[in-house]
Every structure is written in structure tokens, then in C-alpha cells.
Amino acid sequence: MLKKLWLILFLSLLIQFDQAFAKTLKTIALAPHITELVFAAGGGDSLAGVSAYSNYPAQAAKLPVIGDAFRIDLEQIIALQPDIVFYWHGSTTNQVLQQLQYHQFKTVPIKIESLNEIGDALLTIAGHLDLPDPPGYRTFINRLKQRQQQSPRSHSVLIQLSSQPLYTVNASHWMSEAASLCGLNNIFQHLPTATATVTQEAVIVRNPDYIIQMKPIDQNSPLQQWPQITAIKQQQIIVVNPDTFSRPTPRILEAVDSICRQVNQFSAGVGE
């Protein structure tokens, strides 16, 4: 009996030690969407520093800014002494990684090229922080599967990230996949790179039914001078929140809901 009590006491102390260790683990996120993912994975308390423009959730805006995917404040990072630096695979520069690795900081890549990989990223972060599967993980995956099962492609779309130059994405980009969940077929799906500049003439030739933008279309936009484009002629401009649409996090489904709602309203002859 006494031996059993000692065993219980030992296990209890071990659990408390593990919890104390988990609380002292310090991390840094080198992109706004990674900051958001760390919070979504349940690891917000571990964040000691974040990249510029990390504004969600509200707590993120109060954390020290240590740079971004392209430049870092190395002195500040050294002072913070993080246990893990989560970086954006494919966007964080080799120079930044070399600086971090030279100072022997543990770097963990977060790679997201599809919507399904958002769920994988949550599990990766939780795993490195010794956290259980995030409660929102299953919710996100289930909602995504639901959308994927009800997305017939029937309209063409230009996903316009900027107007001068005219910047867009191809089919491999998560924004294109998000639009496809609302039945929108990317007119530039076959571009050789995930993001690229295109010409107005190329847009006119492809004649999109819809245009997705991060803000209402500017009356001075070059595209407004081409009323033969169906999306311009019928004013079928879909406006999305740039934070939810351009960041690969669970909140991208909010952008999908907004896009689908606007498509349905345009189809019914009603603006949002």
C-alpha cells in the first residue's frame, strides 16, 4: 500500500515537472500566419516574439516584434533565447536561417501549400510543444471536408492580389483552392509559379466572371477601363478580408464563407 502511495506521489510530481517545463518553453514565429497557428495550436503562452503584422489574436499584437520572414533583429532574438523558432518554409530566407542556426537555435519549418496542410501545421506545432491535438483541429478538418464535397466549378475568377502590377496566383496556391470551394475556377491556374504578375490583356482574353480583391475595386483601376470583362461589366467584384484570405490558418474558412455568400448573392442578383 505504501509503495503504491509513493508511486502515485512520484507520478504526480513528474506530471507537475512536465507541466512546469512546458510553461517555460519559449518560441518565436517568423510570419503572421505562424503566430496565429501557434495560438490556434494552444501554444500562445510560449510565444516570446513574433513577426511584423502579427495582429491576430489580439494578444499577438502585444508581443515583441523580432522581424519578419526576410529580416530579423538577431540581437533581440539572442536576448530572448527561444527554444524553438517556427519559420515559413519557402519564404524565410536562407540568410535568416543561417543566422539562427549559427547561434544554435532550433528551427522548425511550417510548410503549407494546400488547405489540408493547415491541419498538419497545427499538429506539427502542438507536437513540438508537447501539447495535445488542438481542439480546433478536428473542427477545421471537418468543415473543410464539408466544403470540399459541395464545390462544383461553374464560374471563372481572377484572384487579384494587387493592381499595379497585376499580381495573382496559380492553382497550387491555397487562395486558389479556397476560391474553388465556392465553385470558382482560377483563370490563371496554369501559371508556372505559385504567384506571378500578369498583363491586363491576359485577363481580357480569359474574361473572368468574377474578380476577388482584398478591397473594393478602385474606379481608377486599369481593369475598370475594360468593361468587356464580364466581372467588370456586371460588377461582380468579390471583396475579402486580406487577413483571413491570404493567411493559411483555420480562419481561411471565414474567407471561404464570405466568398461563397457573395457568389450566391451575385447569382441571385443581390450585392453583399
GROMACS .gro file of C-alpha atoms in nm:
model
  272
    1MET     CA    1   0.000   0.000   0.000
    2LEU     CA    2   0.281   0.240   0.099
    3LYS     CA    3   0.467   0.154  -0.221
    4LYS     CA    4   0.156   0.239  -0.424
    5LEU     CA    5   0.123   0.577  -0.248
    6TRP     CA    6   0.488   0.658  -0.320
    7LEU     CA    7   0.433   0.564  -0.686
    8ILE     CA    8   0.129   0.791  -0.710
    9LEU     CA    9   0.322   1.075  -0.546
   10PHE     CA   10   0.616   1.024  -0.784
   11LEU     CA   11   0.390   1.026  -1.091
   12SER     CA   12   0.214   1.338  -0.964
   13LEU     CA   13   0.547   1.519  -0.919
   14LEU     CA   14   0.658   1.402  -1.264
   15ILE     CA   15   0.344   1.543  -1.423
   16GLN     CA   16   0.390   1.874  -1.240
   17PHE     CA   17   0.751   1.887  -1.360
   18ASP     CA   18   0.642   1.825  -1.720
   19GLN     CA   19   0.379   2.099  -1.693
   20ALA     CA   20   0.632   2.342  -1.546
   21PHE     CA   21   0.872   2.259  -1.831
   22ALA     CA   22   0.600   2.315  -2.090
   23LYS     CA   23   0.520   2.656  -1.939
   24THR     CA   24   0.881   2.773  -1.962
   25LEU     CA   25   0.925   2.668  -2.327
   26LYS     CA   26   0.979   2.980  -2.538
   27THR     CA   27   0.908   3.012  -2.910
   28ILE     CA   28   0.927   3.270  -3.186
   29ALA     CA   29   0.712   3.289  -3.502
   30LEU     CA   30   0.859   3.435  -3.821
   31ALA     CA   31   0.531   3.504  -4.007
   32PRO     CA   32   0.188   3.640  -3.906
   33HIS     CA   33   0.009   3.320  -4.004
   34ILE     CA   34   0.255   3.116  -3.797
   35THR     CA   35   0.184   3.337  -3.496
   36GLU     CA   36  -0.185   3.267  -3.547
   37LEU     CA   37  -0.123   2.894  -3.588
   38VAL     CA   38   0.079   2.877  -3.263
   39PHE     CA   39  -0.215   3.035  -3.079
   40ALA     CA   40  -0.460   2.803  -3.256
   41ALA     CA   41  -0.248   2.504  -3.153
   42GLY     CA   42  -0.276   2.610  -2.789
   43GLY     CA   43   0.081   2.741  -2.764
   44GLY     CA   44   0.018   3.115  -2.740
   45ASP     CA   45   0.173   3.132  -2.393
   46SER     CA   46   0.501   3.003  -2.535
   47LEU     CA   47   0.547   3.294  -2.777
   48ALA     CA   48   0.828   3.528  -2.674
   49GLY     CA   49   0.845   3.714  -3.005
   50VAL     CA   50   0.655   3.742  -3.331
   51SER     CA   51   0.699   3.877  -3.683
   52ALA     CA   52   0.575   4.212  -3.804
   53TYR     CA   53   0.199   4.234  -3.881
   54SER     CA   54   0.110   3.961  -3.630
   55ASN     CA   55  -0.226   4.106  -3.530
   56TYR     CA   56  -0.440   3.802  -3.451
   57PRO     CA   57  -0.546   3.712  -3.192
   58ALA     CA   58  -0.536   4.043  -3.005
   59GLN     CA   59  -0.269   3.912  -2.763
   60ALA     CA   60  -0.028   3.871  -3.055
   61ALA     CA   61  -0.012   4.247  -3.111
   62LYS     CA   62   0.128   4.293  -2.758
   63LEU     CA   63   0.428   4.065  -2.814
   64PRO     CA   64   0.778   4.187  -2.909
   65VAL     CA   65   0.831   4.215  -3.285
   66ILE     CA   66   1.156   4.045  -3.385
   67GLY     CA   67   1.147   4.093  -3.763
   68ASP     CA   68   0.976   3.902  -4.042
   69ALA     CA   69   1.044   3.624  -4.292
   70PHE     CA   70   1.313   3.834  -4.465
   71ARG     CA   71   1.492   4.023  -4.186
   72ILE     CA   72   1.530   3.960  -3.813
   73ASP     CA   73   1.654   4.151  -3.511
   74LEU     CA   74   1.919   3.898  -3.418
   75GLU     CA   75   2.026   4.078  -3.102
   76GLN     CA   76   1.671   4.075  -2.970
   77ILE     CA   77   1.630   3.706  -3.052
   78ILE     CA   78   1.957   3.623  -2.876
   79ALA     CA   79   1.831   3.816  -2.572
   80LEU     CA   80   1.502   3.623  -2.575
   81GLN     CA   81   1.678   3.284  -2.604
   82PRO     CA   82   1.387   3.094  -2.766
   83ASP     CA   83   1.377   2.715  -2.751
   84ILE     CA   84   1.211   2.693  -3.094
   85VAL     CA   85   1.186   2.928  -3.391
   86PHE     CA   86   0.895   2.841  -3.622
   87TYR     CA   87   0.963   2.970  -3.974
   88TRP     CA   88   0.777   2.985  -4.305
   89HIS     CA   89   0.913   2.714  -4.533
   90GLY     CA   90   0.986   2.852  -4.878
   91SER     CA   91   0.965   3.219  -4.776
   92THR     CA   92   1.203   3.269  -4.485
   93THR     CA   93   1.539   3.349  -4.646
   94ASN     CA   94   1.843   3.125  -4.623
   95GLN     CA   95   2.033   3.415  -4.470
   96VAL     CA   96   1.787   3.435  -4.179
   97LEU     CA   97   1.801   3.058  -4.127
   98GLN     CA   98   2.180   3.056  -4.136
   99GLN     CA   99   2.193   3.331  -3.873
  100LEU     CA  100   1.959   3.140  -3.644
  101GLN     CA  101   2.134   2.808  -3.695
  102TYR     CA  102   2.478   2.966  -3.640
  103HIS     CA  103   2.358   3.064  -3.293
  104GLN     CA  104   2.225   2.709  -3.248
  105PHE     CA  105   1.858   2.797  -3.223
  106LYS     CA  106   1.623   2.511  -3.305
  107THR     CA  107   1.435   2.598  -3.625
  108VAL     CA  108   1.114   2.423  -3.729
  109PRO     CA  109   0.969   2.473  -4.081
  110ILE     CA  110   0.597   2.528  -4.124
  111LYS     CA  111   0.509   2.427  -4.479
  112ILE     CA  112   0.161   2.494  -4.614
  113GLU     CA  113   0.077   2.462  -4.983
  114SER     CA  114  -0.279   2.333  -4.953
  115LEU     CA  115  -0.571   2.382  -4.715
  116ASN     CA  116  -0.534   2.030  -4.574
  117GLU     CA  117  -0.179   2.120  -4.469
  118ILE     CA  118  -0.317   2.386  -4.234
  119GLY     CA  119  -0.436   2.099  -4.014
  120ASP     CA  120  -0.095   1.932  -4.047
  121ALA     CA  121   0.073   2.255  -3.934
  122LEU     CA  122  -0.143   2.268  -3.621
  123LEU     CA  123  -0.038   1.914  -3.532
  124THR     CA  124   0.329   1.989  -3.605
  125ILE     CA  125   0.330   2.290  -3.373
  126ALA     CA  126   0.138   2.111  -3.099
  127GLY     CA  127   0.378   1.816  -3.126
  128HIS     CA  128   0.687   2.033  -3.083
  129LEU     CA  129   0.530   2.199  -2.780
  130ASP     CA  130   0.424   1.866  -2.626
  131LEU     CA  131   0.061   1.973  -2.644
  132PRO     CA  132  -0.242   1.752  -2.717
  133ASP     CA  133  -0.414   1.775  -3.055
  134PRO     CA  134  -0.567   2.126  -3.073
  135PRO     CA  135  -0.944   2.128  -3.012
  136GLY     CA  136  -0.997   2.332  -3.330
  137TYR     CA  137  -0.807   2.083  -3.547
  138ARG     CA  138  -1.091   1.835  -3.594
  139THR     CA  139  -1.344   2.117  -3.637
  140PHE     CA  140  -1.133   2.272  -3.913
  141ILE     CA  141  -1.079   1.941  -4.096
  142ASN     CA  142  -1.449   1.851  -4.078
  143ARG     CA  143  -1.560   2.194  -4.205
  144LEU     CA  144  -1.304   2.178  -4.485
  145LYS     CA  145  -1.420   1.831  -4.594
  146GLN     CA  146  -1.779   1.955  -4.591
  147ARG     CA  147  -1.688   2.241  -4.823
  148GLN     CA  148  -1.481   2.016  -5.049
  149GLN     CA  149  -1.780   1.787  -5.102
  150GLN     CA  150  -2.008   2.067  -5.220
  151SER     CA  151  -1.797   2.274  -5.459
  152PRO     CA  152  -1.893   2.229  -5.827
  153ARG     CA  153  -1.680   2.454  -6.050
  154SER     CA  154  -1.903   2.665  -6.269
  155HIS     CA  155  -1.758   3.019  -6.285
  156SER     CA  156  -1.420   3.167  -6.374
  157VAL     CA  157  -1.235   3.403  -6.141
  158LEU     CA  158  -0.934   3.634  -6.131
  159ILE     CA  159  -0.770   3.637  -5.788
  160GLN     CA  160  -0.620   3.985  -5.783
  161LEU     CA  161  -0.363   4.045  -5.509
  162SER     CA  162  -0.259   4.387  -5.641
  163SER     CA  163  -0.344   4.608  -5.938
  164GLN     CA  164  -0.013   4.771  -6.035
  165PRO     CA  165   0.148   4.538  -6.113
  166LEU     CA  166  -0.136   4.292  -6.161
  167TYR     CA  167  -0.041   4.011  -5.925
  168THR     CA  168  -0.218   3.676  -5.897
  169VAL     CA  169  -0.178   3.307  -5.803
  170ASN     CA  170  -0.188   2.972  -5.982
  171ALA     CA  171  -0.384   2.656  -5.896
  172SER     CA  172  -0.123   2.530  -5.649
  173HIS     CA  173  -0.180   2.825  -5.415
  174TRP     CA  174  -0.413   2.786  -5.115
  175MET     CA  175  -0.606   3.101  -5.218
  176SER     CA  176  -0.695   2.937  -5.550
  177GLU     CA  177  -0.805   2.624  -5.364
  178ALA     CA  178  -1.014   2.837  -5.127
  179ALA     CA  179  -1.190   3.004  -5.423
  180SER     CA  180  -1.256   2.664  -5.581
  181LEU     CA  181  -1.460   2.567  -5.274
  182CYS     CA  182  -1.716   2.824  -5.394
  183GLY     CA  183  -1.726   2.690  -5.750
  184LEU     CA  184  -1.472   2.941  -5.885
  185ASN     CA  185  -1.217   2.826  -6.141
  186ASN     CA  186  -0.890   3.026  -6.140
  187ILE     CA  187  -0.826   3.172  -6.488
  188PHE     CA  188  -0.451   3.161  -6.424
  189GLN     CA  189  -0.436   2.813  -6.277
  190HIS     CA  190  -0.159   2.704  -6.517
  191LEU     CA  191   0.098   2.973  -6.434
  192PRO     CA  192   0.443   2.819  -6.382
  193THR     CA  193   0.487   2.972  -6.034
  194ALA     CA  194   0.253   2.995  -5.734
  195THR     CA  195   0.246   3.376  -5.754
  196ALA     CA  196   0.320   3.591  -6.057
  197THR     CA  197   0.245   3.913  -6.242
  198VAL     CA  198   0.015   3.901  -6.545
  199THR     CA  199  -0.092   4.151  -6.810
  200GLN     CA  200  -0.431   4.319  -6.845
  201GLU     CA  201  -0.450   4.171  -7.194
  202ALA     CA  202  -0.418   3.821  -7.049
  203VAL     CA  203  -0.710   3.895  -6.816
  204ILE     CA  204  -0.921   4.026  -7.103
  205VAL     CA  205  -0.856   3.714  -7.313
  206ARG     CA  206  -0.961   3.489  -7.023
  207ASN     CA  207  -1.263   3.711  -6.940
  208PRO     CA  208  -1.333   3.616  -6.576
  209ASP     CA  209  -1.690   3.602  -6.445
  210TYR     CA  210  -1.570   3.722  -6.105
  211ILE     CA  211  -1.275   3.909  -5.956
  212ILE     CA  212  -1.162   3.850  -5.599
  213GLN     CA  213  -0.994   4.151  -5.438
  214MET     CA  214  -0.869   4.245  -5.092
  215LYS     CA  215  -1.052   4.580  -5.110
  216PRO     CA  216  -1.332   4.734  -5.323
  217ILE     CA  217  -1.218   4.794  -5.679
  218ASP     CA  218  -1.070   5.138  -5.738
  219GLN     CA  219  -1.252   5.340  -6.003
  220ASN     CA  220  -0.909   5.435  -6.136
  221SER     CA  221  -0.803   5.072  -6.166
  222PRO     CA  222  -0.678   4.985  -6.517
  223LEU     CA  223  -0.924   4.695  -6.525
  224GLN     CA  224  -1.218   4.939  -6.496
  225GLN     CA  225  -1.122   5.063  -6.842
  226TRP     CA  226  -1.207   4.723  -6.988
  227PRO     CA  227  -1.587   4.693  -6.949
  228GLN     CA  228  -1.592   4.397  -7.187
  229ILE     CA  229  -1.465   4.183  -6.898
  230THR     CA  230  -1.773   4.008  -6.759
  231ALA     CA  231  -1.675   4.070  -6.395
  232ILE     CA  232  -1.638   4.445  -6.463
  233LYS     CA  233  -1.946   4.475  -6.684
  234GLN     CA  234  -2.166   4.303  -6.425
  235GLN     CA  235  -1.974   4.448  -6.126
  236GLN     CA  236  -1.914   4.101  -5.985
  237ILE     CA  237  -1.627   4.200  -5.759
  238ILE     CA  238  -1.583   3.982  -5.452
  239VAL     CA  239  -1.415   4.164  -5.163
  240VAL     CA  240  -1.248   3.957  -4.892
  241ASN     CA  241  -1.068   4.029  -4.566
  242PRO     CA  242  -0.697   4.008  -4.659
  243ASP     CA  243  -0.603   3.866  -4.319
  244THR     CA  244  -0.841   3.571  -4.341
  245PHE     CA  245  -0.792   3.504  -4.713
  246SER     CA  246  -0.418   3.549  -4.755
  247ARG     CA  247  -0.308   3.368  -4.438
  248PRO     CA  248  -0.319   2.986  -4.436
  249THR     CA  249  -0.483   2.938  -4.095
  250PRO     CA  250  -0.817   2.792  -3.982
  251ARG     CA  251  -0.970   3.138  -4.030
  252ILE     CA  252  -0.940   3.098  -4.407
  253LEU     CA  253  -1.275   2.920  -4.388
  254GLU     CA  254  -1.424   3.255  -4.283
  255ALA     CA  255  -1.298   3.394  -4.615
  256VAL     CA  256  -1.444   3.093  -4.797
  257ASP     CA  257  -1.783   3.153  -4.631
  258SER     CA  258  -1.771   3.518  -4.740
  259ILE     CA  259  -1.674   3.431  -5.100
  260CYS     CA  260  -1.947   3.168  -5.131
  261ARG     CA  261  -2.204   3.407  -4.985
  262GLN     CA  262  -2.111   3.682  -5.231
  263VAL     CA  263  -2.118   3.441  -5.527
  264ASN     CA  264  -2.467   3.327  -5.422
  265GLN     CA  265  -2.583   3.687  -5.385
  266PHE     CA  266  -2.447   3.787  -5.726
  267SER     CA  267  -2.614   3.480  -5.878
  268ALA     CA  268  -2.941   3.589  -5.720
  269GLY     CA  269  -2.890   3.946  -5.842
  270VAL     CA  270  -2.820   4.090  -5.496
  271GLY     CA  271  -2.499   4.265  -5.382
  272GLU     CA  272  -2.344   4.194  -5.040
   0.00000   0.00000   0.00000
